Coordinates of N, CA and C in Angstrom, one line a residue:
Chain A
G1297 N 128.8 -11.0 69.8 CA 127.5 -10.9 69.1 C 127.5 -10.9 68.3
N1298 N 126.1 -11.0 67.2 CA 125.9 -10.3 65.9 C 125.0 -9.0 66.4
S1299 N 125.1 -8.5 65.5 CA 124.0 -7.4 65.5 C 124.4 -6.1 64.9
V1300 N 123.3 -4.3 64.9 CA 123.2 -4.4 63.8 C 122.8 -2.7 64.7
T1301 N 123.5 -1.4 64.3 CA 123.9 0.1 65.2 C 123.1 0.9 63.5
Q1302 N 122.0 1.4 63.6 CA 122.4 2.2 62.2 C 121.5 3.9 63.7
M1303 N 121.7 4.9 62.4 CA 121.9 6.1 63.1 C 120.1 6.3 64.1
E1304 N 120.2 7.1 64.4 CA 118.9 7.1 65.0 C 118.2 8.2 64.7
G1305 N 116.6 8.3 64.2 CA 116.6 9.3 63.8 C 115.2 10.0 64.9
P1306 N 114.6 11.0 64.7 CA 113.6 10.9 62.7 C 115.0 11.7 62.0
V1307 N 114.7 11.9 60.3 CA 115.4 12.4 59.5 C 113.8 13.0 59.2
T1308 N 114.7 14.2 58.8 CA 113.9 15.5 57.9 C 114.5 15.5 56.7
L1309 N 114.4 15.4 55.7 CA 114.9 16.3 54.8 C 114.2 17.6 53.5
S1310 N 114.5 17.7 52.5 CA 113.7 18.3 51.6 C 113.9 18.2 50.5
E1311 N 113.5 17.8 49.9 CA 112.7 16.6 48.1 C 114.5 17.5 47.4
E1312 N 114.9 16.5 47.1 CA 116.6 16.6 45.9 C 117.2 16.6 47.2
A1313 N 116.9 16.3 48.2 CA 119.0 16.8 49.4 C 119.3 15.2 48.9
F1314 N 120.5 15.2 49.6 CA 121.4 14.1 49.9 C 121.0 13.5 50.7
L1315 N 121.2 11.8 50.6 CA 120.7 11.6 51.7 C 121.6 10.3 51.9
T1316 N 122.0 9.9 53.5 CA 122.7 8.9 54.4 C 122.8 8.6 55.6
I1317 N 121.9 7.4 55.5 CA 121.9 6.5 56.7 C 122.4 5.3 57.2
N1318 N 124.0 6.2 58.6 CA 124.7 5.2 58.1 C 123.7 3.9 59.6
C1319 N 124.8 2.7 59.0 CA 124.1 1.6 59.1 C 125.6 1.3 60.0
T1320 N 126.3 0.2 61.3 CA 127.3 -0.9 61.3 C 127.4 -1.5 62.1
Y1321 N 127.8 -3.3 62.2 CA 127.4 -4.6 62.4 C 128.6 -5.1 62.9
T1322 N 128.1 -5.4 63.8 CA 129.0 -6.7 64.7 C 128.7 -8.2 64.1
A1323 N 129.7 -8.6 63.6 CA 129.2 -10.3 63.5 C 130.4 -11.1 63.2
T1324 N 130.7 -12.3 63.9 CA 132.2 -12.7 63.2 C 131.8 -13.7 62.0
G1325 N 132.5 -14.0 61.0 CA 132.7 -14.6 59.9 C 132.0 -13.3 58.6
Y1326 N 131.3 -13.7 58.0 CA 130.9 -12.8 56.7 C 129.8 -12.9 56.3
P1327 N 128.8 -12.4 57.5 CA 127.7 -11.6 56.7 C 127.5 -11.4 55.7
S1328 N 125.6 -11.8 55.7 CA 124.8 -10.7 54.9 C 124.0 -10.0 54.9
L1329 N 124.3 -8.4 54.4 CA 123.1 -7.3 54.8 C 122.6 -6.7 53.9
F1330 N 121.2 -6.3 54.1 CA 120.5 -6.0 53.8 C 120.2 -4.2 54.1
W1331 N 119.1 -3.6 53.5 CA 118.3 -2.8 53.5 C 116.4 -3.0 53.2
Y1332 N 116.0 -2.9 54.0 CA 114.9 -2.8 53.8 C 113.7 -1.6 54.5
V1333 N 113.1 -1.1 53.8 CA 112.0 -0.1 53.9 C 110.5 -0.9 54.4
Q1334 N 109.8 0.3 54.9 CA 108.6 0.5 55.8 C 107.7 1.7 55.6
Y1335 N 106.6 1.1 54.0 CA 107.1 2.6 54.3 C 104.9 2.1 55.3
P1336 N 104.9 3.9 54.7 CA 103.3 3.9 55.9 C 102.4 2.9 55.9
G1337 N 102.0 2.9 57.1 CA 101.0 1.4 56.5 C 100.9 0.3 55.7
E1338 N 102.8 0.2 55.8 CA 102.4 -1.5 54.8 C 103.8 -2.4 55.6
G1339 N 103.9 -3.0 55.2 CA 105.1 -4.7 55.7 C 106.0 -3.8 55.3
L1340 N 107.5 -4.4 55.9 CA 108.7 -4.9 55.4 C 109.3 -4.8 53.8
Q1341 N 110.0 -4.5 53.1 CA 110.2 -4.7 51.9 C 111.6 -5.0 51.3
L1342 N 112.4 -5.5 51.1 CA 113.9 -5.5 50.9 C 113.8 -4.4 49.6
L1343 N 115.2 -4.0 50.4 CA 115.0 -2.8 49.5 C 116.6 -2.8 48.7
L1344 N 117.6 -3.5 49.0 CA 118.6 -4.6 48.5 C 119.6 -4.9 49.3
K1345 N 120.7 -5.7 48.8 CA 121.4 -6.1 49.9 C 122.8 -6.6 49.3
A1346 N 123.7 -6.6 49.6 CA 124.8 -7.3 49.3 C 125.3 -8.1 50.3
T1347 N 126.3 -9.8 49.8 CA 126.6 -10.9 50.6 C 127.4 -10.9 50.7
K1348 N 129.0 -10.1 49.9 CA 130.3 -10.3 50.2 C 130.6 -9.0 50.4
A1349 N 131.8 -8.7 50.9 CA 133.0 -7.3 50.6 C 133.1 -7.0 49.7
D1350 N 132.8 -5.6 49.8 CA 132.6 -5.0 48.6 C 131.7 -4.9 48.0
D1351 N 130.7 -5.4 47.9 CA 129.4 -6.1 47.0 C 129.1 -4.2 47.1
K1352 N 128.2 -3.8 46.1 CA 127.6 -2.8 46.3 C 125.9 -3.5 46.3
G1353 N 124.7 -3.8 47.7 CA 123.5 -3.2 46.6 C 123.3 -1.8 46.3
S1354 N 121.9 -2.0 45.4 CA 121.4 -0.8 44.6 C 119.8 -1.1 43.8
N1355 N 118.6 -0.4 44.3 CA 118.0 -0.7 43.7 C 117.3 1.0 44.0
K1356 N 116.3 1.4 43.3 CA 116.1 2.9 42.9 C 116.3 3.6 43.7
G1357 N 117.6 4.1 42.9 CA 118.3 5.1 43.4 C 119.0 4.7 44.6
F1358 N 118.8 4.3 45.5 CA 119.5 3.7 46.7 C 120.6 3.3 46.4
E1359 N 121.8 3.4 47.3 CA 122.7 1.8 47.5 C 123.3 2.0 49.0
A1360 N 124.1 0.8 48.6 CA 124.7 0.3 50.1 C 125.6 -0.1 49.1
T1361 N 127.3 -0.1 50.0 CA 128.3 -0.7 49.8 C 128.8 -1.6 51.5
Y1362 N 128.7 -3.0 51.6 CA 129.6 -3.5 52.4 C 130.9 -3.6 52.3
R1363 N 131.4 -2.8 53.8 CA 132.2 -2.4 54.3 C 132.7 -3.1 55.1
K1364 N 134.2 -4.0 54.5 CA 134.0 -5.3 55.7 C 135.0 -4.3 56.7
E1365 N 135.9 -3.8 56.1 CA 137.1 -3.2 56.7 C 136.3 -1.9 57.9
T1366 N 135.4 -0.9 57.8 CA 134.7 -0.3 58.5 C 133.8 -0.8 59.4
T1367 N 133.2 -2.3 59.0 CA 132.1 -3.1 59.5 C 131.0 -2.4 59.1
S1368 N 130.5 -1.5 57.7 CA 130.0 -0.8 57.3 C 129.2 -1.0 56.2
F1369 N 127.5 -0.5 56.2 CA 126.4 -0.8 54.7 C 126.2 0.5 55.4
H1370 N 126.9 2.5 55.2 CA 126.1 2.8 54.4 C 124.9 2.7 53.7
L1371 N 123.0 3.6 53.6 CA 122.3 3.8 52.8 C 122.6 5.3 52.1
E1372 N 122.6 5.3 50.7 CA 123.3 6.8 51.0 C 121.5 6.9 49.0
K1373 N 122.0 8.2 48.6 CA 120.4 7.7 47.8 C 121.0 9.8 47.0
G1374 N 121.4 9.8 46.5 CA 121.4 11.0 45.7 C 120.8 12.7 45.6
S1375 N 119.0 12.3 45.6 CA 118.5 13.0 45.5 C 117.0 12.5 45.7
V1376 N 116.1 12.9 47.4 CA 115.5 12.1 47.5 C 113.7 12.9 47.4
Q1377 N 113.0 11.8 47.0 CA 111.7 12.5 46.5 C 110.8 12.1 48.4
V1378 N 109.8 13.0 47.9 CA 108.3 13.1 48.6 C 108.5 11.2 48.8
S1379 N 108.0 10.8 47.7 CA 107.6 9.2 47.7 C 109.0 8.0 49.1
D1380 N 109.8 9.4 49.7 CA 110.5 8.0 50.0 C 110.7 8.0 51.1
S1381 N 110.0 8.6 51.6 CA 109.4 8.8 53.5 C 109.0 8.1 53.8
A1382 N 109.7 6.8 54.6 CA 109.4 5.4 55.2 C 109.9 5.3 56.6
V1383 N 110.2 4.4 57.2 CA 111.5 3.4 58.3 C 111.7 2.5 57.2
Y1384 N 113.7 3.2 57.7 CA 114.3 1.9 56.8 C 115.3 1.6 58.5
F1385 N 115.5 0.1 57.8 CA 116.1 -0.9 58.5 C 117.1 -1.6 57.5
C1386 N 118.1 -1.1 58.5 CA 119.6 -2.0 57.9 C 119.6 -3.3 59.1
A1387 N 120.2 -4.4 58.2 CA 120.1 -5.7 58.5 C 121.1 -7.0 58.3
L1388 N 121.5 -7.6 59.3 CA 122.8 -9.4 58.8 C 122.1 -9.9 59.3
S1389 N 122.2 -11.1 58.1 CA 121.7 -12.6 58.1 C 123.2 -13.2 58.4
K1390 N 123.1 -14.3 59.2 CA 124.4 -15.3 59.4 C 123.3 -16.5 58.9
N1391 N 124.6 -17.7 58.5 CA 124.2 -18.8 58.5 C 123.9 -20.0 59.2
T1392 N 123.5 -18.7 60.6 CA 123.8 -20.1 62.0 C 122.2 -20.3 62.5
G1393 N 121.2 -20.7 61.9 CA 119.5 -20.7 62.2 C 119.1 -20.1 61.1
N1394 N 119.4 -19.4 60.5 CA 119.2 -18.1 59.7 C 118.3 -17.0 60.2
Q1395 N 118.7 -16.3 61.2 CA 118.4 -16.1 61.6 C 118.6 -14.7 61.6
F1396 N 117.9 -13.3 61.4 CA 118.0 -12.1 61.2 C 118.5 -11.0 62.5
Y1397 N 119.5 -10.0 61.9 CA 119.2 -9.2 63.0 C 119.3 -8.0 62.7
F1398 N 118.0 -7.1 63.1 CA 117.4 -5.9 62.5 C 118.5 -4.9 63.3
G1399 N 118.3 -3.4 63.1 CA 119.0 -2.7 63.5 C 117.3 -1.7 64.1
T1400 N 117.1 -1.3 64.5 CA 116.2 -0.4 65.3 C 114.8 0.3 64.8
G1401 N 115.8 0.4 63.2 CA 114.8 1.5 62.2 C 114.8 2.7 62.3
T1402 N 115.3 3.6 61.2 CA 115.5 5.4 61.1 C 114.3 5.8 59.9
S1403 N 113.6 6.2 60.6 CA 112.3 7.0 60.4 C 112.8 8.1 59.4
L1404 N 112.3 8.2 57.2 CA 113.2 9.4 56.9 C 111.9 10.4 56.6
T1405 N 112.0 11.5 56.8 CA 110.4 12.1 56.1 C 111.2 13.3 54.9
V1406 N 110.6 13.1 53.5 CA 110.6 14.7 52.7 C 109.7 15.1 52.5
I1407 N 110.4 16.3 53.2 CA 109.2 17.5 53.0 C 109.1 18.7 51.3
P1408 N 108.5 18.9 50.6 CA 108.5 19.4 49.1 C 109.4 20.3 49.5
Chain B
E467 N 101.6 -12.4 42.2 CA 101.3 -13.6 43.2 C 101.1 -12.6 44.6
A468 N 100.2 -13.4 45.0 CA 100.3 -12.7 46.3 C 101.3 -13.3 47.0
G469 N 101.5 -11.5 47.9 CA 102.6 -12.0 48.9 C 102.0 -12.7 50.7
V470 N 102.7 -11.8 50.9 CA 102.8 -12.8 53.0 C 101.5 -11.9 53.4
T471 N 100.5 -12.4 54.0 CA 99.4 -12.6 54.3 C 99.8 -12.6 56.4
Q472 N 98.5 -11.6 56.6 CA 98.7 -12.1 58.2 C 97.1 -11.5 58.6
S473 N 96.7 -12.2 59.0 CA 95.4 -12.1 60.0 C 95.4 -12.6 61.5
P474 N 94.4 -11.7 62.4 CA 93.6 -10.4 62.1 C 95.1 -9.4 61.8
T475 N 94.6 -8.2 61.2 CA 95.3 -6.7 61.5 C 95.5 -6.5 62.6
H476 N 94.5 -6.5 62.8 CA 94.6 -5.6 64.7 C 93.8 -7.0 66.1
L477 N 94.0 -6.8 66.7 CA 93.9 -7.8 68.0 C 93.8 -7.1 68.9
I478 N 92.9 -7.2 69.6 CA 92.6 -6.2 70.9 C 93.1 -7.3 71.8
K479 N 93.1 -7.4 73.2 CA 92.8 -8.5 74.4 C 93.6 -8.0 75.7
T480 N 93.3 -8.9 76.3 CA 93.2 -7.6 78.2 C 94.5 -8.8 78.9
R481 N 95.0 -8.2 79.7 CA 95.9 -9.0 80.7 C 95.3 -10.3 80.6
G482 N 96.8 -11.5 80.8 CA 95.6 -12.6 81.2 C 95.4 -13.5 80.4
Q483 N 95.1 -13.1 78.6 CA 94.1 -14.3 77.7 C 95.1 -14.3 77.2
Q484 N 94.4 -15.3 75.9 CA 95.8 -16.0 74.8 C 94.7 -15.4 73.3
A485 N 96.5 -15.0 72.6 CA 96.4 -14.3 71.4 C 96.9 -16.0 70.5
T486 N 96.4 -15.6 69.2 CA 96.9 -16.2 68.2 C 97.1 -15.0 66.6
L487 N 97.9 -15.3 66.5 CA 98.1 -15.2 65.0 C 97.8 -16.0 63.1
R488 N 97.4 -15.7 63.0 CA 97.7 -16.9 61.9 C 99.3 -15.4 60.5
C489 N 99.4 -16.7 59.7 CA 100.2 -15.7 58.5 C 100.1 -16.8 58.1
S490 N 99.5 -16.6 56.1 CA 100.3 -17.7 55.6 C 101.2 -16.7 54.5
P491 N 102.2 -17.6 54.1 CA 103.8 -17.6 53.3 C 103.5 -17.3 51.2
I492 N 104.2 -16.9 50.8 CA 104.2 -16.7 49.5 C 103.9 -18.7 49.1
S493 N 103.4 -18.7 48.1 CA 103.6 -19.4 47.3 C 104.7 -20.2 46.5
G494 N 105.6 -21.5 47.5 CA 107.0 -22.4 47.4 C 106.9 -21.4 48.0
H495 N 107.3 -20.9 49.0 CA 108.3 -20.3 50.5 C 107.7 -21.6 51.7
T496 N 108.7 -21.6 52.1 CA 108.4 -23.4 53.5 C 109.6 -22.8 54.4
S497 N 110.3 -21.6 54.2 CA 110.4 -21.1 55.3 C 109.3 -19.9 56.1
V498 N 108.8 -19.9 57.3 CA 108.2 -18.7 58.1 C 109.0 -18.0 59.2
Y499 N 109.0 -16.9 59.3 CA 109.5 -16.4 61.1 C 108.9 -15.0 61.4
W500 N 108.5 -14.7 62.6 CA 108.3 -14.5 62.6 C 109.1 -13.1 64.0
Y501 N 108.1 -12.4 64.1 CA 109.6 -10.7 64.5 C 108.2 -10.6 65.3
Q502 N 108.9 -9.8 66.6 CA 108.1 -8.3 66.7 C 108.6 -7.2 66.9
Q503 N 107.6 -6.5 66.8 CA 108.3 -4.4 66.2 C 108.0 -4.1 67.6
A504 N 108.9 -4.2 68.7 CA 108.0 -2.9 69.8 C 108.3 -1.7 69.6
L505 N 107.5 -0.8 70.0 CA 108.1 1.1 69.8 C 109.0 0.7 70.7
G506 N 110.5 1.2 70.3 CA 111.4 2.1 70.7 C 113.0 0.8 70.5
L507 N 112.0 -0.6 70.7 CA 113.2 -1.4 70.3 C 113.1 -2.3 69.4
G508 N 113.0 -1.6 67.6 CA 113.3 -2.1 66.8 C 112.5 -3.5 66.3
L509 N 113.0 -4.4 65.2 CA 112.8 -5.4 65.2 C 113.5 -6.8 65.9
Q510 N 112.3 -7.6 66.8 CA 112.7 -8.4 67.1 C 112.6 -9.8 66.6
F511 N 113.7 -10.6 66.7 CA 113.5 -12.2 66.9 C 112.8 -13.1 66.9
L512 N 111.1 -13.3 66.6 CA 110.7 -14.3 67.9 C 110.9 -16.5 66.9
L513 N 111.2 -16.6 66.0 CA 110.7 -17.8 65.9 C 110.9 -18.1 64.3
W514 N 111.5 -19.1 63.7 CA 111.9 -19.5 62.7 C 111.0 -21.6 62.6
Y515 N 110.3 -21.4 61.3 CA 109.9 -22.5 61.6 C 110.4 -23.0 59.6
D516 N 110.8 -24.4 59.0 CA 110.8 -24.6 57.5 C 111.0 -26.2 57.9
E517 N 109.7 -26.0 56.8 CA 109.2 -28.1 56.2 C 108.4 -28.0 57.8
G518 N 107.4 -27.4 58.3 CA 106.6 -28.2 59.4 C 107.7 -28.3 61.1
E519 N 109.1 -27.1 61.4 CA 109.5 -27.8 62.1 C 110.0 -26.9 62.5
E520 N 109.8 -26.3 64.2 CA 110.5 -24.7 65.0 C 112.6 -25.7 64.6
R521 N 112.6 -24.3 64.4 CA 114.0 -24.5 63.3 C 115.0 -23.4 64.7
N522 N 114.0 -22.3 64.9 CA 115.4 -21.4 65.8 C 114.1 -20.4 66.9
R523 N 114.8 -20.5 68.0 CA 113.6 -19.4 68.4 C 114.4 -18.3 68.7
G524 N 113.8 -17.1 69.1 CA 115.0 -15.6 69.6 C 115.4 -16.1 71.3
N525 N 115.1 -14.5 72.1 CA 115.0 -15.1 73.3 C 114.0 -14.3 73.6
F526 N 113.0 -14.9 73.5 CA 111.0 -14.6 74.2 C 111.0 -16.2 75.3
P527 N 110.3 -15.6 76.7 CA 109.9 -16.9 76.8 C 108.6 -18.3 76.2
P528 N 108.1 -19.1 76.7 CA 107.9 -20.2 76.7 C 106.4 -19.8 76.0
R529 N 105.9 -18.6 77.1 CA 104.8 -18.1 76.7 C 105.0 -17.6 74.6
F530 N 105.7 -17.6 74.2 CA 105.6 -16.8 72.7 C 105.5 -18.4 72.7
S531 N 105.0 -19.2 71.8 CA 104.8 -20.6 70.9 C 104.3 -20.4 69.2
G532 N 104.8 -21.3 68.5 CA 103.8 -21.4 67.6 C 104.0 -22.6 66.7
R533 N 103.2 -22.9 65.8 CA 102.8 -24.0 64.7 C 103.3 -23.8 63.7
Q534 N 103.6 -24.7 62.2 CA 103.3 -24.5 61.4 C 103.2 -25.3 60.3
F535 N 101.9 -25.1 59.5 CA 100.8 -27.0 59.5 C 102.0 -27.0 58.0
P536 N 101.0 -28.7 57.7 CA 101.2 -29.2 55.9 C 101.4 -28.3 55.6
N537 N 100.8 -27.4 55.0 CA 100.6 -26.3 53.9 C 101.6 -24.3 53.9
Y538 N 102.2 -25.4 55.2 CA 103.8 -23.8 55.6 C 103.1 -22.6 55.9
S539 N 102.0 -22.8 56.1 CA 100.9 -21.5 56.9 C 101.4 -21.7 58.4
S540 N 101.4 -20.7 59.1 CA 102.0 -20.4 60.5 C 100.8 -20.1 62.0
E541 N 100.8 -20.5 62.6 CA 100.6 -19.7 64.0 C 101.2 -19.0 64.9
L542 N 100.9 -18.5 65.5 CA 102.4 -17.1 66.1 C 101.1 -17.0 67.3
N543 N 101.2 -17.8 68.6 CA 100.1 -18.6 70.3 C 100.8 -16.9 71.2
V544 N 100.8 -16.3 72.2 CA 101.2 -15.8 72.9 C 100.0 -16.0 74.5
N545 N 100.7 -16.9 75.4 CA 99.6 -17.5 76.2 C 99.9 -16.0 77.0
A546 N 99.0 -16.6 78.4 CA 99.4 -14.9 79.8 C 99.6 -13.9 79.2
L547 N 98.6 -13.2 78.3 CA 99.5 -12.1 77.7 C 99.4 -11.0 78.8
E548 N 100.6 -10.3 78.5 CA 101.4 -8.9 79.3 C 100.6 -8.2 78.4
L549 N 101.2 -6.0 79.2 CA 101.1 -5.5 78.9 C 102.2 -5.5 77.8
E550 N 103.5 -5.1 78.1 CA 104.4 -5.2 77.3 C 104.4 -6.2 76.1
D551 N 103.6 -7.1 75.9 CA 103.3 -8.3 74.2 C 102.6 -7.0 73.7
S552 N 102.1 -5.9 74.0 CA 102.0 -4.5 72.9 C 102.5 -4.6 71.8
A553 N 102.6 -4.7 70.6 CA 103.2 -5.0 69.4 C 102.4 -5.4 68.6
L554 N 103.5 -4.2 66.8 CA 103.0 -4.8 65.6 C 104.0 -6.4 65.6
Y555 N 103.3 -7.3 65.3 CA 104.1 -8.4 64.9 C 104.1 -8.9 63.5
L556 N 104.9 -9.1 63.0 CA 105.1 -9.3 61.7 C 105.8 -10.8 61.2
C557 N 105.3 -11.1 59.7 CA 105.4 -12.8 59.9 C 106.9 -12.5 58.3
A558 N 107.5 -12.8 58.2 CA 107.9 -13.3 57.2 C 107.6 -14.5 56.3
S559 N 108.3 -15.2 54.9 CA 108.3 -16.3 54.0 C 109.7 -16.2 53.7
S560 N 110.6 -17.4 53.1 CA 111.4 -17.3 52.4 C 111.8 -18.8 51.4
F561 N 112.8 -18.7 50.2 CA 112.7 -20.3 50.8 C 113.5 -21.0 51.6
S562 N 113.6 -22.3 52.0 CA 113.8 -23.2 52.4 C 115.3 -22.3 52.3
A563 N 116.2 -22.7 53.8 CA 117.7 -21.9 53.5 C 118.3 -23.2 53.3
P564 N 119.7 -23.4 53.3 CA 120.7 -22.0 52.9 C 120.0 -21.8 51.8
P565 N 120.3 -21.4 51.3 CA 121.5 -19.9 51.2 C 121.4 -19.2 52.1
E566 N 122.6 -17.9 52.7 CA 122.2 -17.3 54.2 C 122.1 -16.4 53.1
D567 N 121.8 -16.2 52.1 CA 121.3 -14.3 51.7 C 120.1 -15.1 51.1
Q568 N 119.1 -15.9 51.0 CA 118.3 -15.9 51.3 C 116.7 -14.5 51.2
P569 N 116.9 -13.8 50.8 CA 115.6 -12.7 51.2 C 114.3 -13.0 51.9
Q570 N 114.1 -12.2 53.3 CA 113.3 -12.3 53.3 C 111.5 -11.5 52.8
H571 N 110.5 -12.2 52.4 CA 109.3 -11.5 51.7 C 107.7 -10.9 53.6
F572 N 108.3 -9.7 53.4 CA 108.0 -9.6 54.9 C 105.4 -9.4 54.9
G573 N 104.8 -9.6 55.5 CA 103.7 -9.1 55.6 C 103.5 -7.6 56.6
D574 N 102.7 -7.4 56.5 CA 101.7 -6.1 56.7 C 101.7 -6.2 58.1
G575 N 101.6 -7.6 59.4 CA 101.9 -7.4 60.5 C 100.3 -7.2 61.1
T576 N 100.2 -8.0 62.8 CA 99.0 -7.8 62.8 C 99.9 -7.2 64.3
R577 N 98.4 -6.2 64.3 CA 98.9 -5.6 65.3 C 97.7 -5.5 67.0
L578 N 99.0 -6.3 67.9 CA 98.3 -6.7 69.3 C 98.9 -5.2 69.8
S579 N 97.3 -5.2 71.0 CA 97.4 -4.3 71.9 C 96.6 -5.0 73.2
I580 N 97.5 -4.6 73.9 CA 96.8 -5.3 74.8 C 96.4 -4.2 76.3
L581 N 95.5 -4.6 77.0 CA 95.0 -3.1 77.9 C 94.8 -3.6 78.7

């Protein structure tokens, strides 16, 4: 079946540190891959996406590359800020009922 | 542009009661999705409505149901509430599927607490 596995949190980093949040997926065919972010007290927002292998999604300094050979879509940022503190969800979408499959979320706290 | 709006923000019920949650999609979006975000379980897909029809549902019992109105707003109904139904319920909307990479836009959720 289809599923997403992402690294467990919580993750605590100092400001300007390098961030990696791992995400791997299981799916048949060619899913689209997403990262969503949920800031404290807010709903989910689309952070970035990639729709085919080797695509790189990027937004707000975050990047993720669709790696079909390793079935991964790791989220990276070179220098995190306090304002990046949030919960990050990796997700995949298949055109079979337009259903999204989400990971359990990784909580990130950035300290000054 | 107004985002996805959900009401109420918080809802407190007791076991056995019924809950109704409401969602208004972004203008122009015809698809509405419902998710349950329970502690430790991540986000789980509940229901998808498009053009007034239920298109798909996740692995939830029949006491979870809903509908979509002609103006594309939606209701989620949960009957015979159980303690484990306590969760944040998120609604999302998008343009009608396909294409499969149509991103969903999420509301802030309704926090349902069962006492």
